[in-house]
Short mmCIF file of C-alpha atoms in Angstrom, two decimals:
data_model
loop_
_atom_site.label_atom_id
_atom_site.label_comp_id
_atom_site.label_asym_id
_atom_site.label_seq_id
_atom_site.Cartn_x
_atom_site.Cartn_y
_atom_site.Cartn_z
CA MET A 81 84.57 -34.60 11.83
CA PRO A 82 83.62 -38.40 11.66
CA ASP A 83 82.02 -37.70 8.24
CA ASP A 84 85.18 -36.04 7.00
CA ILE A 85 87.26 -38.95 8.18
CA GLY A 86 84.88 -41.36 6.50
CA ARG A 87 84.98 -39.39 3.32
CA ARG A 88 88.81 -39.23 3.40
CA ARG A 89 88.86 -43.02 3.84
CA ARG A 90 86.56 -43.55 0.87
CA VAL A 91 88.71 -41.32 -1.25
CA LEU A 92 91.75 -43.24 -0.25
CA VAL A 93 90.01 -46.57 -1.14
CA LEU A 94 89.11 -45.06 -4.53
CA LEU A 95 92.74 -44.02 -5.15
CA ILE A 96 94.01 -47.50 -4.26
CA CYS A 97 91.46 -49.08 -6.59
CA CYS A 98 92.42 -46.72 -9.34
CA THR A 99 95.98 -47.86 -8.97
CA SER A 100 94.96 -51.27 -10.38
CA LEU A 101 93.41 -49.48 -13.35
CA LEU A 102 96.51 -47.41 -13.75
CA LEU A 103 98.71 -50.52 -13.59
CA VAL A 104 96.77 -52.52 -16.14
CA SER A 105 96.23 -49.62 -18.49
CA LEU A 106 99.90 -48.52 -18.35
CA ASP A 107 100.94 -52.01 -19.24
CA GLY A 108 98.48 -52.32 -22.15
CA SER A 109 99.20 -49.00 -23.73
CA ALA A 110 103.01 -49.52 -23.31
CA VAL A 111 102.88 -52.95 -24.86
CA ASN A 112 101.03 -51.54 -27.87
CA ILE A 113 103.57 -48.76 -28.43
CA ALA A 114 106.35 -51.43 -28.15
CA LEU A 115 104.90 -53.67 -30.82
CA PRO A 116 107.22 -52.54 -33.66
CA ALA A 117 110.24 -53.14 -31.42
CA LEU A 118 108.86 -56.53 -30.38
CA SER A 119 108.37 -57.36 -34.08
CA THR A 120 111.97 -56.54 -34.88
CA GLU A 121 113.71 -58.14 -31.87
CA LEU A 122 111.51 -61.26 -31.59
CA HIS A 123 110.96 -61.66 -35.36
CA ALA A 124 107.27 -61.69 -34.82
CA SER A 125 104.75 -61.63 -37.66
CA MET A 126 101.45 -59.81 -37.60
CA ALA A 127 99.84 -62.92 -36.14
CA GLY A 128 102.62 -63.09 -33.49
CA LEU A 129 101.96 -59.50 -32.42
CA GLN A 130 98.26 -60.31 -32.16
CA TRP A 131 99.05 -63.13 -29.81
CA ILE A 132 101.22 -60.91 -27.59
CA VAL A 133 98.16 -58.71 -27.11
CA ASP A 134 95.36 -61.34 -27.32
CA SER A 135 97.00 -64.02 -25.07
CA TYR A 136 96.54 -61.55 -22.26
CA LEU A 137 93.09 -60.33 -23.23
CA LEU A 138 91.67 -63.84 -23.83
CA VAL A 139 92.79 -65.24 -20.47
CA LEU A 140 91.63 -62.05 -18.72
CA ALA A 141 88.20 -62.27 -20.36
CA SER A 142 87.91 -65.93 -19.56
CA LEU A 143 88.64 -65.51 -15.83
CA LEU A 144 86.88 -62.22 -15.08
CA MET A 145 83.59 -63.85 -14.06
CA LEU A 146 85.36 -66.47 -11.95
CA ALA A 147 87.37 -63.62 -10.24
CA GLY A 148 84.19 -61.58 -9.60
CA SER A 149 82.32 -64.51 -7.99
CA THR A 150 85.44 -65.56 -6.03
CA ALA A 151 85.80 -62.10 -4.69
CA ASP A 152 82.20 -62.17 -3.55
CA ARG A 153 82.82 -65.52 -1.91
CA ILE A 154 86.24 -65.26 -0.14
CA GLY A 155 86.52 -61.51 0.16
CA ARG A 156 87.18 -58.62 -2.27
CA ARG A 157 90.29 -57.22 -0.55
CA ARG A 158 91.89 -60.72 -0.42
CA THR A 159 91.17 -61.42 -4.05
CA PHE A 160 92.33 -57.84 -5.10
CA THR A 161 95.60 -58.26 -3.17
CA ALA A 162 96.23 -61.75 -4.70
CA GLY A 163 95.58 -60.26 -8.24
CA LEU A 164 98.20 -57.45 -7.59
CA VAL A 165 100.78 -60.03 -6.49
CA VAL A 166 100.31 -62.30 -9.55
CA PHE A 167 100.17 -59.52 -11.98
CA THR A 168 103.36 -57.97 -10.57
CA ALA A 169 105.11 -61.39 -10.76
CA GLY A 170 103.94 -61.94 -14.34
CA SER A 171 105.26 -58.50 -15.31
CA LEU A 172 108.68 -59.36 -13.91
CA LEU A 173 108.71 -62.63 -15.84
CA CYS A 174 107.67 -60.92 -19.12
CA GLY A 175 110.72 -58.62 -18.80
CA PHE A 176 112.95 -61.64 -18.76
CA ALA A 177 111.20 -63.64 -21.63
CA PRO A 178 113.84 -65.13 -23.96
CA GLY A 179 111.56 -65.38 -26.94
CA LEU A 180 108.13 -64.85 -28.43
CA GLY A 181 106.63 -68.08 -27.12
CA TRP A 182 107.80 -67.32 -23.56
CA LEU A 183 106.55 -63.83 -23.66
CA VAL A 184 103.08 -65.12 -24.66
CA VAL A 185 103.18 -67.66 -21.72
CA PHE A 186 104.19 -64.96 -19.23
CA ARG A 187 101.48 -62.63 -20.55
CA VAL A 188 99.01 -65.36 -19.59
CA VAL A 189 100.46 -65.27 -16.01
CA GLN A 190 99.85 -61.49 -16.06
CA ALA A 191 96.32 -62.05 -17.22
CA VAL A 192 95.52 -64.43 -14.35
CA GLY A 193 96.46 -61.66 -11.96
CA GLY A 194 94.77 -58.93 -14.04
CA SER A 195 91.47 -60.83 -13.97
CA MET A 196 91.35 -60.22 -10.15
CA LEU A 197 91.96 -56.45 -10.42
CA ASN A 198 89.50 -54.12 -12.20
CA PRO A 199 86.20 -55.92 -11.73
CA VAL A 200 87.01 -56.59 -8.16
CA ALA A 201 88.09 -53.00 -7.67
CA MET A 202 84.77 -51.85 -9.14
CA ALA A 203 82.93 -54.06 -6.71
CA ILE A 204 84.92 -52.50 -3.84
CA ILE A 205 84.10 -48.96 -5.10
CA THR A 206 80.40 -49.88 -5.46
CA ASN A 207 80.22 -51.11 -1.85
CA THR A 208 82.30 -48.13 -0.55
CA PHE A 209 80.37 -45.37 -2.26
CA THR A 210 76.73 -45.98 -1.36
CA ASP A 211 75.42 -42.50 -2.16
CA ARG A 212 74.23 -42.49 -5.82
CA ALA A 213 75.68 -39.19 -6.81
CA GLU A 214 79.02 -39.78 -4.98
CA ARG A 215 79.25 -43.21 -6.66
CA ALA A 216 78.71 -41.70 -10.11
CA ARG A 217 81.43 -39.12 -9.48
CA ALA A 218 83.71 -41.88 -8.21
CA ILE A 219 83.24 -43.88 -11.46
CA GLY A 220 83.83 -40.64 -13.36
CA VAL A 221 87.25 -40.43 -11.58
CA TRP A 222 87.84 -44.04 -12.46
CA GLY A 223 87.37 -43.09 -16.12
CA GLY A 224 89.63 -40.11 -15.76
CA VAL A 225 92.38 -42.31 -14.42
CA LEU A 226 92.12 -44.32 -17.57
CA GLY A 227 92.94 -41.05 -19.43
CA ILE A 228 95.96 -40.44 -17.18
CA SER A 229 97.28 -44.04 -17.92
CA MET A 230 96.56 -43.54 -21.60
CA ALA A 231 98.69 -40.37 -21.47
CA LEU A 232 101.57 -41.82 -19.43
CA GLY A 233 101.68 -45.28 -21.02
CA PRO A 234 102.50 -44.58 -24.64
CA VAL A 235 104.98 -41.70 -23.76
CA ALA A 236 106.65 -43.48 -20.78
CA GLY A 237 106.61 -46.82 -22.73
CA GLY A 238 108.06 -45.14 -25.85
CA ALA A 239 110.78 -43.49 -23.82
CA LEU A 240 111.64 -46.83 -22.09
CA VAL A 241 111.70 -48.65 -25.49
CA ASP A 242 113.95 -46.06 -27.04
CA SER A 243 116.31 -45.79 -24.06
CA VAL A 244 116.34 -49.14 -22.24
CA GLY A 245 114.47 -51.56 -24.40
CA TRP A 246 110.99 -53.17 -24.59
CA ARG A 247 111.63 -55.33 -21.44
CA ALA A 248 111.56 -52.14 -19.23
CA ILE A 249 107.86 -51.63 -20.08
CA PHE A 250 107.10 -54.67 -18.00
CA TRP A 251 109.61 -54.07 -15.21
CA ILE A 252 108.05 -50.66 -14.56
CA ASN A 253 104.97 -52.43 -13.17
CA VAL A 254 106.84 -54.05 -10.38
CA PRO A 255 107.28 -51.07 -8.00
CA ILE A 256 103.75 -49.89 -8.73
CA GLY A 257 102.32 -53.29 -7.94
CA ILE A 258 104.32 -53.63 -4.69
CA THR A 259 103.18 -50.19 -3.53
CA ALA A 260 99.53 -51.08 -4.33
CA VAL A 261 99.74 -54.31 -2.34
CA VAL A 262 101.05 -52.51 0.75
CA LEU A 263 98.41 -49.87 0.64
CA CYS A 264 95.65 -52.37 -0.13
CA ARG A 265 96.42 -54.54 2.89
CA ARG A 266 96.44 -51.44 5.14
CA PHE A 267 93.54 -49.29 4.01
CA VAL A 268 91.02 -51.26 1.95
CA PRO A 269 88.20 -52.77 4.05
CA GLU A 270 87.29 -56.31 3.42
CA SER A 271 83.84 -57.12 2.03
CA LYS A 272 82.06 -60.17 0.62
CA ALA A 273 78.70 -61.27 -0.42
CA SER A 274 76.14 -62.15 2.20
CA ARG A 275 75.40 -65.48 0.42
CA VAL A 276 78.19 -67.64 -1.00
CA ARG A 277 77.69 -68.74 -4.55
CA ARG A 278 79.01 -72.10 -5.70
CA PHE A 279 81.77 -72.45 -8.38
CA ASP A 280 80.47 -73.38 -11.84
CA PRO A 281 83.29 -75.35 -13.44
CA VAL A 282 81.23 -76.40 -16.51
CA GLY A 283 80.36 -72.83 -17.29
CA GLN A 284 84.00 -71.77 -16.81
CA VAL A 285 85.30 -74.47 -19.13
CA LEU A 286 82.73 -73.60 -21.84
CA VAL A 287 83.71 -69.93 -21.73
CA VAL A 288 87.32 -70.70 -22.19
CA VAL A 289 86.63 -73.11 -25.10
CA LEU A 290 84.38 -70.58 -26.75
CA LEU A 291 86.77 -67.57 -26.57
CA ALA A 292 89.94 -69.52 -27.29
CA SER A 293 88.60 -71.43 -30.32
CA LEU A 294 86.93 -68.29 -31.86
CA VAL A 295 89.85 -66.00 -31.54
CA TYR A 296 92.36 -68.58 -32.56
CA ALA A 297 90.34 -69.26 -35.75
CA VAL A 298 90.10 -65.50 -36.56
CA ILE A 299 93.82 -64.90 -36.11
CA THR A 300 95.06 -68.00 -37.97
CA GLY A 301 92.27 -68.29 -40.52
CA ARG A 302 94.09 -66.43 -43.28
CA GLU A 303 97.37 -68.38 -42.73
CA HIS A 304 95.55 -71.78 -42.86
CA GLY A 305 92.76 -70.88 -45.23
CA TRP A 306 89.24 -69.93 -44.16
CA ALA A 307 87.79 -73.04 -45.65
CA SER A 308 90.49 -75.39 -44.30
CA ALA A 309 89.45 -78.22 -41.95
CA PRO A 310 91.12 -76.91 -38.85
CA ILE A 311 89.56 -73.43 -39.07
CA VAL A 312 86.15 -74.76 -39.83
CA ALA A 313 86.47 -77.18 -36.95
CA LEU A 314 87.43 -74.31 -34.66
CA PHE A 315 84.47 -72.14 -35.66
CA ALA A 316 82.13 -75.15 -35.27
CA LEU A 317 83.61 -75.84 -31.82
CA ALA A 318 83.01 -72.19 -30.85
CA ALA A 319 79.35 -72.45 -32.04
CA VAL A 320 78.81 -75.67 -30.06
CA ALA A 321 80.36 -74.18 -26.97
CA LEU A 322 78.14 -71.11 -27.26
CA VAL A 323 75.01 -73.15 -27.58
CA ALA A 324 76.00 -75.42 -24.72
CA LEU A 325 76.93 -72.50 -22.51
CA VAL A 326 73.60 -70.75 -23.06
CA GLY A 327 71.64 -73.98 -22.38
CA TYR A 328 73.56 -75.00 -19.36
CA GLU A 329 73.64 -71.62 -17.69
CA ARG A 330 69.88 -71.24 -18.06
CA ARG A 331 69.42 -74.41 -16.13
CA HIS A 332 72.15 -73.97 -13.55
CA ALA A 333 71.01 -72.78 -10.17
CA GLU A 334 74.06 -70.55 -9.62
CA PRO A 335 75.51 -69.94 -13.08
CA LEU A 336 78.90 -68.31 -13.86
CA ILE A 337 77.03 -66.00 -16.20
CA GLU A 338 73.59 -65.05 -14.93
CA PRO A 339 71.16 -65.11 -17.92
CA ARG A 340 68.54 -63.03 -16.03
CA TYR A 341 70.77 -60.03 -16.25
CA PHE A 342 70.17 -59.92 -19.97
CA ARG A 343 66.42 -59.54 -19.53
CA SER A 344 67.35 -56.00 -18.73
CA VAL A 345 67.54 -54.12 -22.09
CA PRO A 346 69.80 -51.41 -20.57
CA PHE A 347 72.22 -54.05 -19.28
CA SER A 348 72.22 -56.02 -22.55
CA GLY A 349 72.67 -52.73 -24.36
CA ALA A 350 75.56 -51.70 -22.17
CA SER A 351 77.20 -54.99 -22.71
CA VAL A 352 77.07 -54.69 -26.50
CA ILE A 353 78.18 -51.12 -26.35
CA GLY A 354 81.17 -52.13 -24.19
CA PHE A 355 81.96 -54.96 -26.57
CA CYS A 356 81.87 -52.74 -29.69
CA GLY A 357 83.36 -49.56 -28.12
CA VAL A 358 86.34 -51.32 -26.45
CA GLY A 359 86.70 -53.49 -29.57
CA ALA A 360 87.13 -50.28 -31.58
CA LEU A 361 89.66 -49.07 -29.04
CA GLY A 362 91.59 -52.32 -29.21
CA GLY A 363 91.86 -52.19 -32.93
CA PHE A 364 92.90 -48.51 -32.76
CA LEU A 365 95.61 -49.16 -30.19
CA PHE A 366 96.90 -52.11 -32.20
CA VAL A 367 97.02 -50.55 -35.62
CA GLU A 368 97.92 -46.94 -34.91
CA PRO A 369 101.43 -47.57 -33.34
CA LEU A 370 102.26 -49.82 -36.28
CA TYR A 371 101.23 -47.02 -38.69
CA LEU A 372 103.00 -44.23 -36.84
CA GLN A 373 106.31 -46.04 -36.47
CA GLY A 374 106.23 -48.27 -39.59
CA VAL A 375 104.73 -45.82 -42.14
CA ARG A 376 105.67 -42.34 -40.77
CA GLY A 377 108.95 -43.45 -39.36
CA LEU A 378 108.42 -42.03 -35.92
CA SER A 379 110.39 -43.22 -32.89
CA ALA A 380 108.51 -44.99 -30.08
CA VAL A 381 108.42 -41.92 -27.90
CA ASP A 382 107.27 -39.72 -30.72
CA ALA A 383 104.54 -42.20 -31.52
CA GLY A 384 103.59 -42.02 -27.82
CA LEU A 385 103.32 -38.26 -28.01
CA TYR A 386 100.87 -38.49 -30.94
CA THR A 387 98.48 -40.27 -28.57
CA LEU A 388 98.44 -37.45 -26.09
CA PRO A 389 95.30 -35.81 -27.54
CA LEU A 390 93.42 -39.12 -27.11
CA ALA A 391 94.62 -39.48 -23.57
CA ALA A 392 93.92 -35.80 -22.62
CA MET A 393 90.30 -36.01 -23.94
CA MET A 394 89.75 -39.25 -21.95
CA LEU A 395 91.06 -37.61 -18.89
CA VAL A 396 88.68 -34.69 -19.33
CA ALA A 397 85.65 -36.57 -20.66
CA GLY A 398 85.57 -39.28 -17.96
CA PRO A 399 84.63 -37.07 -14.96
CA VAL A 400 82.36 -34.94 -17.19
CA SER A 401 80.50 -38.10 -18.29
CA GLY A 402 80.16 -39.28 -14.60
CA ARG A 403 78.54 -35.96 -13.78
CA LEU A 404 76.21 -36.18 -16.78
CA VAL A 405 75.14 -39.67 -15.86
CA ALA A 406 74.44 -38.51 -12.27
CA ALA A 407 72.43 -35.55 -13.40
CA ARG A 408 70.74 -36.71 -16.65
CA GLY A 409 71.18 -40.40 -17.15
CA PRO A 410 73.42 -42.27 -19.66
CA ARG A 411 71.72 -41.50 -22.98
CA LEU A 412 73.44 -38.14 -23.87
CA PRO A 413 77.02 -39.27 -23.15
CA LEU A 414 76.52 -42.56 -25.02
CA VAL A 415 75.08 -40.92 -28.16
CA VAL A 416 77.80 -38.26 -28.16
CA ALA A 417 80.39 -40.99 -27.55
CA GLY A 418 79.26 -43.13 -30.45
CA THR A 419 79.17 -40.13 -32.77
CA ALA A 420 82.71 -39.02 -31.84
CA ILE A 421 84.07 -42.60 -32.44
CA THR A 422 82.29 -42.81 -35.80
CA LEU A 423 83.69 -39.40 -36.95
CA ALA A 424 87.24 -40.23 -35.81
CA ALA A 425 87.21 -43.57 -37.56
CA LEU A 426 85.85 -42.08 -40.80
CA GLY A 427 88.69 -39.67 -40.78
CA LEU A 428 91.30 -42.49 -40.62
CA THR A 429 89.68 -44.33 -43.54
CA ARG A 430 91.47 -41.72 -45.70
CA VAL A 431 94.82 -41.90 -43.88
CA GLY A 432 97.94 -42.14 -46.01
CA SER A 433 101.71 -41.91 -45.56
CA ASP A 434 101.60 -38.09 -45.92
CA THR A 435 98.44 -37.26 -44.01
CA PRO A 436 98.80 -33.93 -42.20
CA THR A 437 99.80 -34.25 -38.52
CA ALA A 438 96.95 -31.98 -37.58
CA TRP A 439 94.38 -34.32 -39.15
CA LEU A 440 95.78 -37.20 -37.07
CA LEU A 441 95.78 -35.27 -33.88
CA VAL A 442 92.16 -34.21 -34.24
CA ASP A 443 91.15 -37.75 -35.01
CA HIS A 444 92.99 -38.97 -31.88
CA ALA A 445 91.21 -36.29 -29.83
CA LEU A 446 87.81 -37.42 -31.17
CA PHE A 447 88.59 -41.02 -30.24
CA GLY A 448 89.55 -39.85 -26.75
CA LEU A 449 86.33 -37.85 -26.37
CA GLY A 450 84.23 -40.90 -27.45
CA PHE A 451 85.90 -43.46 -25.23
CA GLY A 452 86.09 -41.07 -22.20
CA LEU A 453 82.33 -40.39 -22.42
CA MET A 454 81.42 -44.05 -23.00
CA ASN A 455 83.00 -45.70 -19.94
CA PRO A 456 81.03 -44.20 -16.98
CA PRO A 457 77.52 -44.76 -18.31
CA ILE A 458 78.04 -48.45 -19.27
CA THR A 459 79.83 -49.10 -15.90
CA THR A 460 76.99 -47.49 -13.95
CA THR A 461 74.37 -49.41 -15.93
CA ALA A 462 76.06 -52.70 -15.02
CA VAL A 463 76.09 -52.40 -11.28
CA THR A 464 73.36 -50.00 -10.32
CA GLY A 465 70.21 -51.48 -8.85
CA MET A 466 71.63 -55.04 -8.67
CA PRO A 467 71.42 -56.92 -5.33
CA ALA A 468 74.47 -56.38 -3.17
CA GLU A 469 75.51 -60.06 -3.39
CA ARG A 470 75.60 -59.72 -7.14
CA ALA A 471 77.90 -56.68 -7.36
CA GLY A 472 80.94 -58.73 -8.19
CA MET A 473 79.15 -60.73 -10.85
CA ALA A 474 77.59 -57.58 -12.48
CA ALA A 475 80.90 -55.83 -12.67
CA GLY A 476 82.62 -59.02 -13.95
CA MET A 477 80.08 -59.56 -16.69
CA MET A 478 80.57 -55.97 -17.94
CA SER A 479 84.39 -56.35 -17.76
CA THR A 480 84.15 -59.62 -19.59
CA ALA A 481 82.19 -57.92 -22.44
CA ARG A 482 84.82 -55.26 -22.67
CA GLN A 483 87.77 -57.58 -22.70
CA VAL A 484 86.18 -60.02 -25.19
CA GLY A 485 85.46 -56.92 -27.34
CA GLN A 486 89.09 -55.76 -27.13
CA ALA A 487 90.39 -59.26 -27.96
CA SER A 488 87.97 -59.53 -30.85
CA GLY A 489 88.94 -56.03 -32.05
CA VAL A 490 92.66 -56.93 -32.12
CA ALA A 491 91.96 -60.32 -33.78
CA VAL A 492 89.43 -59.06 -36.41
CA ILE A 493 90.97 -55.75 -37.30
CA GLY A 494 94.49 -57.11 -37.18
CA THR A 495 93.45 -59.95 -39.56
CA VAL A 496 91.72 -57.50 -41.96
CA VAL A 497 94.80 -55.30 -42.10
CA SER A 498 97.12 -58.28 -42.55
CA ALA A 499 94.90 -59.59 -45.44
CA HIS A 500 95.32 -56.32 -47.35
CA LEU A 501 99.17 -56.15 -46.85
CA ASP A 502 100.28 -57.04 -50.43
CA GLY A 503 103.58 -55.31 -50.21
CA PRO A 504 106.22 -53.76 -47.84
CA ALA A 505 104.56 -52.43 -44.76
CA ARG A 506 106.07 -48.95 -45.12
CA THR A 507 104.38 -48.30 -48.49
CA HIS A 508 101.27 -50.42 -48.20
CA PHE A 509 100.30 -50.44 -44.47
CA ALA A 510 98.34 -47.20 -44.61
CA ALA A 511 96.07 -48.42 -47.39
CA ALA A 512 95.76 -51.80 -45.82
CA SER A 513 94.52 -50.25 -42.57
CA HIS A 514 91.52 -48.61 -44.21
CA GLY A 515 89.50 -51.83 -43.92
CA GLY A 516 90.11 -51.95 -40.28
CA TRP A 517 89.02 -48.30 -39.84
CA TRP A 518 85.68 -49.11 -41.58
CA ILE A 519 85.04 -51.78 -38.99
CA VAL A 520 85.77 -49.24 -36.19
CA THR A 521 83.35 -46.88 -37.90
CA ALA A 522 80.66 -49.48 -37.74
CA CYS A 523 81.43 -49.99 -34.03
CA GLY A 524 80.92 -46.26 -33.40
CA VAL A 525 77.50 -46.35 -35.11
CA VAL A 526 76.44 -49.26 -32.87
CA VAL A 527 77.47 -47.32 -29.72
CA ALA A 528 75.42 -44.28 -30.73
CA VAL A 529 72.36 -46.18 -31.86
CA LEU A 530 72.24 -48.52 -28.83
CA GLY A 531 72.98 -45.62 -26.57
CA ALA A 532 69.79 -44.02 -27.78
CA VAL A 533 67.42 -46.94 -28.06
CA THR A 534 68.36 -48.92 -24.83
CA THR A 535 67.97 -45.95 -22.45
CA GLY A 536 64.33 -45.05 -23.00
CA PRO A 537 61.28 -45.72 -20.75
CA ARG A 538 60.48 -49.15 -22.23
CA ALA A 539 64.08 -50.22 -21.76
CA ARG A 540 64.01 -48.98 -18.11
CA ARG A 541 60.88 -51.10 -17.47
CA THR A 542 62.86 -54.24 -18.43
CA ALA A 543 65.58 -53.14 -16.05
CA ALA A 544 63.07 -52.78 -13.25
CA ALA A 545 61.71 -56.34 -13.89
CA ALA A 546 65.20 -57.80 -14.01
CA ALA A 547 66.37 -56.10 -10.78
CA ALA A 548 63.16 -57.20 -9.03
CA ALA A 549 63.66 -60.80 -10.13
CA LEU A 550 67.31 -60.80 -8.99
CA ALA A 551 66.37 -59.26 -5.61
CA GLY A 552 63.58 -61.83 -5.21
CA GLU A 553 60.82 -59.18 -5.14
CA PRO A 554 57.57 -58.87 -7.00
CA ALA A 555 57.70 -57.16 -10.35
CA PRO A 556 57.37 -53.42 -9.85
CA GLU A 557 54.73 -51.24 -11.37
CA ARG A 558 55.21 -50.05 -14.99
CA ALA A 559 57.76 -47.26 -15.08
CA GLY A 560 55.97 -44.06 -15.77
CA ALA A 561 52.96 -44.87 -13.72
CA GLY A 562 54.11 -42.84 -10.83
CA PRO A 563 54.68 -39.07 -10.65
CA ALA A 564 58.37 -39.47 -10.35
CA ALA A 565 58.73 -41.16 -13.79
CA ARG A 566 60.20 -39.45 -16.80
CA THR A 567 60.03 -40.30 -20.41
CA ASP A 568 62.74 -38.09 -21.84
CA GLY A 569 65.67 -40.47 -21.25
CA GLY A 570 66.64 -38.61 -18.07
CA GLU A 571 66.38 -39.92 -14.52
CA ALA A 572 63.46 -40.29 -12.20
CA ALA A 573 63.73 -39.47 -8.57
CA GLY A 574 65.47 -42.11 -6.64
CA THR A 575 67.84 -43.10 -9.36
CA ASP A 576 71.47 -43.92 -9.06
CA GLY A 577 72.95 -42.22 -12.10
CA GLY A 578 71.89 -45.06 -14.28
CA LEU A 579 68.88 -46.08 -16.34
CA SER A 580 65.86 -45.73 -14.15
CA GLY A 581 62.16 -45.42 -13.94
CA SER A 582 59.85 -44.51 -11.08
CA ARG A 583 59.87 -46.01 -7.57
CA GLY A 584 57.73 -49.03 -7.59
CA PRO A 585 55.79 -50.26 -4.50
CA ALA A 586 58.51 -52.65 -3.61
CA GLN A 587 60.89 -49.69 -2.94
CA ALA A 588 61.71 -48.99 0.70
CA PRO A 589 62.44 -45.46 1.75
CA GLU A 590 66.01 -44.61 2.71
CA GLY A 591 66.90 -46.25 5.98
CA GLY A 592 63.97 -48.59 5.63
CA PRO A 593 63.78 -52.35 5.59
CA ALA A 594 65.53 -52.75 2.19
CA GLN A 595 68.54 -51.03 3.53
CA GLY A 596 68.58 -52.97 6.77
CA GLN A 597 68.29 -56.26 4.99
CA GLY A 598 71.08 -55.34 2.62
CA ARG A 599 68.97 -56.58 -0.28
CA LEU A 600 70.09 -53.77 -2.66
CA MET A 601 73.41 -52.11 -3.01
CA ASN A 602 71.83 -48.82 -2.04
CA SER A 603 68.49 -48.31 -0.30
CA ALA A 604 67.88 -45.31 -2.60
CA ILE A 605 67.88 -47.70 -5.57
CA SER A 606 64.59 -49.31 -6.28
CA PRO A 607 63.92 -52.34 -8.45
CA ALA A 608 62.82 -49.74 -11.06
CA ASP A 609 66.26 -48.31 -11.09
CA SER A 610 68.86 -49.08 -13.66
CA VAL A 611 70.98 -52.02 -13.55
CA PRO A 612 77.42 -49.80 -15.66
CA GLU A 613 86.28 -51.01 -16.53
#
């Protein structure tokens, strides 16, 4: 009976954490479906629409690492609850925005709250589900919830836009947010890192400068001229900020972004995969509603219905991918995910104003399959095998890579499409979008290739060394030296559904000293195990 009670409590915590994902994803998908209405009512250009989306994404990406380390320091439940309150308040304000500029400002408020939600929720899940297989299934459910939100967001958002107006897509967040706050305060246990990390203000400022200058230059470059002094200066500022950030963080005792994580090839690969994969999704969700409503003349709710195959496949593929990761490791779902994204994007490079509906629906389903399969393995790779006190940082770094990717996808793909608009949107938008779809195709190829090459035995050895260094342990023996090692891209004994090798000599048996000291998030995870929104 106690085990059943404990399991029910863990499931309830998972559902509460998934509410934050549902809240943020509903908002994002509804905003995208409302872009044509926002363009008309607020007289927003393509750049203005990009800022409605990217103002949120940029602030979110800039603050995710701070939110993760803050949660580790002052408590994850406390930070998570604060994020829900701020996000809900920002949503309410967005619904009352009198113009484009105010809407962008209130989206920033939303983002401040949103930065404290998903990465912190993932850290809560990681600390709640300590069994490796159970955690992999929980992360699969997390990915499935993304599919649910993808299904509800465009349809519900479209219905609200057509019936009430675009402001209602923000107001709908308010009751959900209030409910989540009440449940979180009552049922989610508090947890924090065993060792408090100091705030890194210099690193935080450099991250903000880097992201803001780079994305601003990309979005406004065509308007001002790519060779103009302001745009060149912005790109130069971004380059200087990047160099300064890398140099400073390498020397800082407690950096905002831990450079040692990137010694792990699987972690680095997962970061790039997340950047490219979610960047492709960001471009897709930005361009496709404009095409469906502007070129094909669909209503907002009908455009939302066109996205249902994408959402349905994400809903199915997320849990399936979680089980595949738990059973065989991340390579298979990542390769299939990249292939599906590539094929879907290739199909859209030929889209026109009279493309058959069946063609579009199949493409959307392929996108959903790819993104649904991609999320669990990269999430698992980011947090598995890391020391417990670094759970928030690892989840935050992976979420940052995703959000930066999505902001970059909207900025780059939106700018490419805008650059090819040489006539009325209704007649030229479809052809103009082809350049953007070729970029998405390239992102799919990157996902497939890196999914294959960053999950092999050599890559797993770098993960073992990085995890050992972070845990303050001696470097483990070479993966493959012990009888438990595998070289087929699958998992060795003692893995946590991630990228793994054999148990090294530093590994303590379950219930042994490593578990008692709380040095690793799960005593069944050795330094040779893998390092995963």
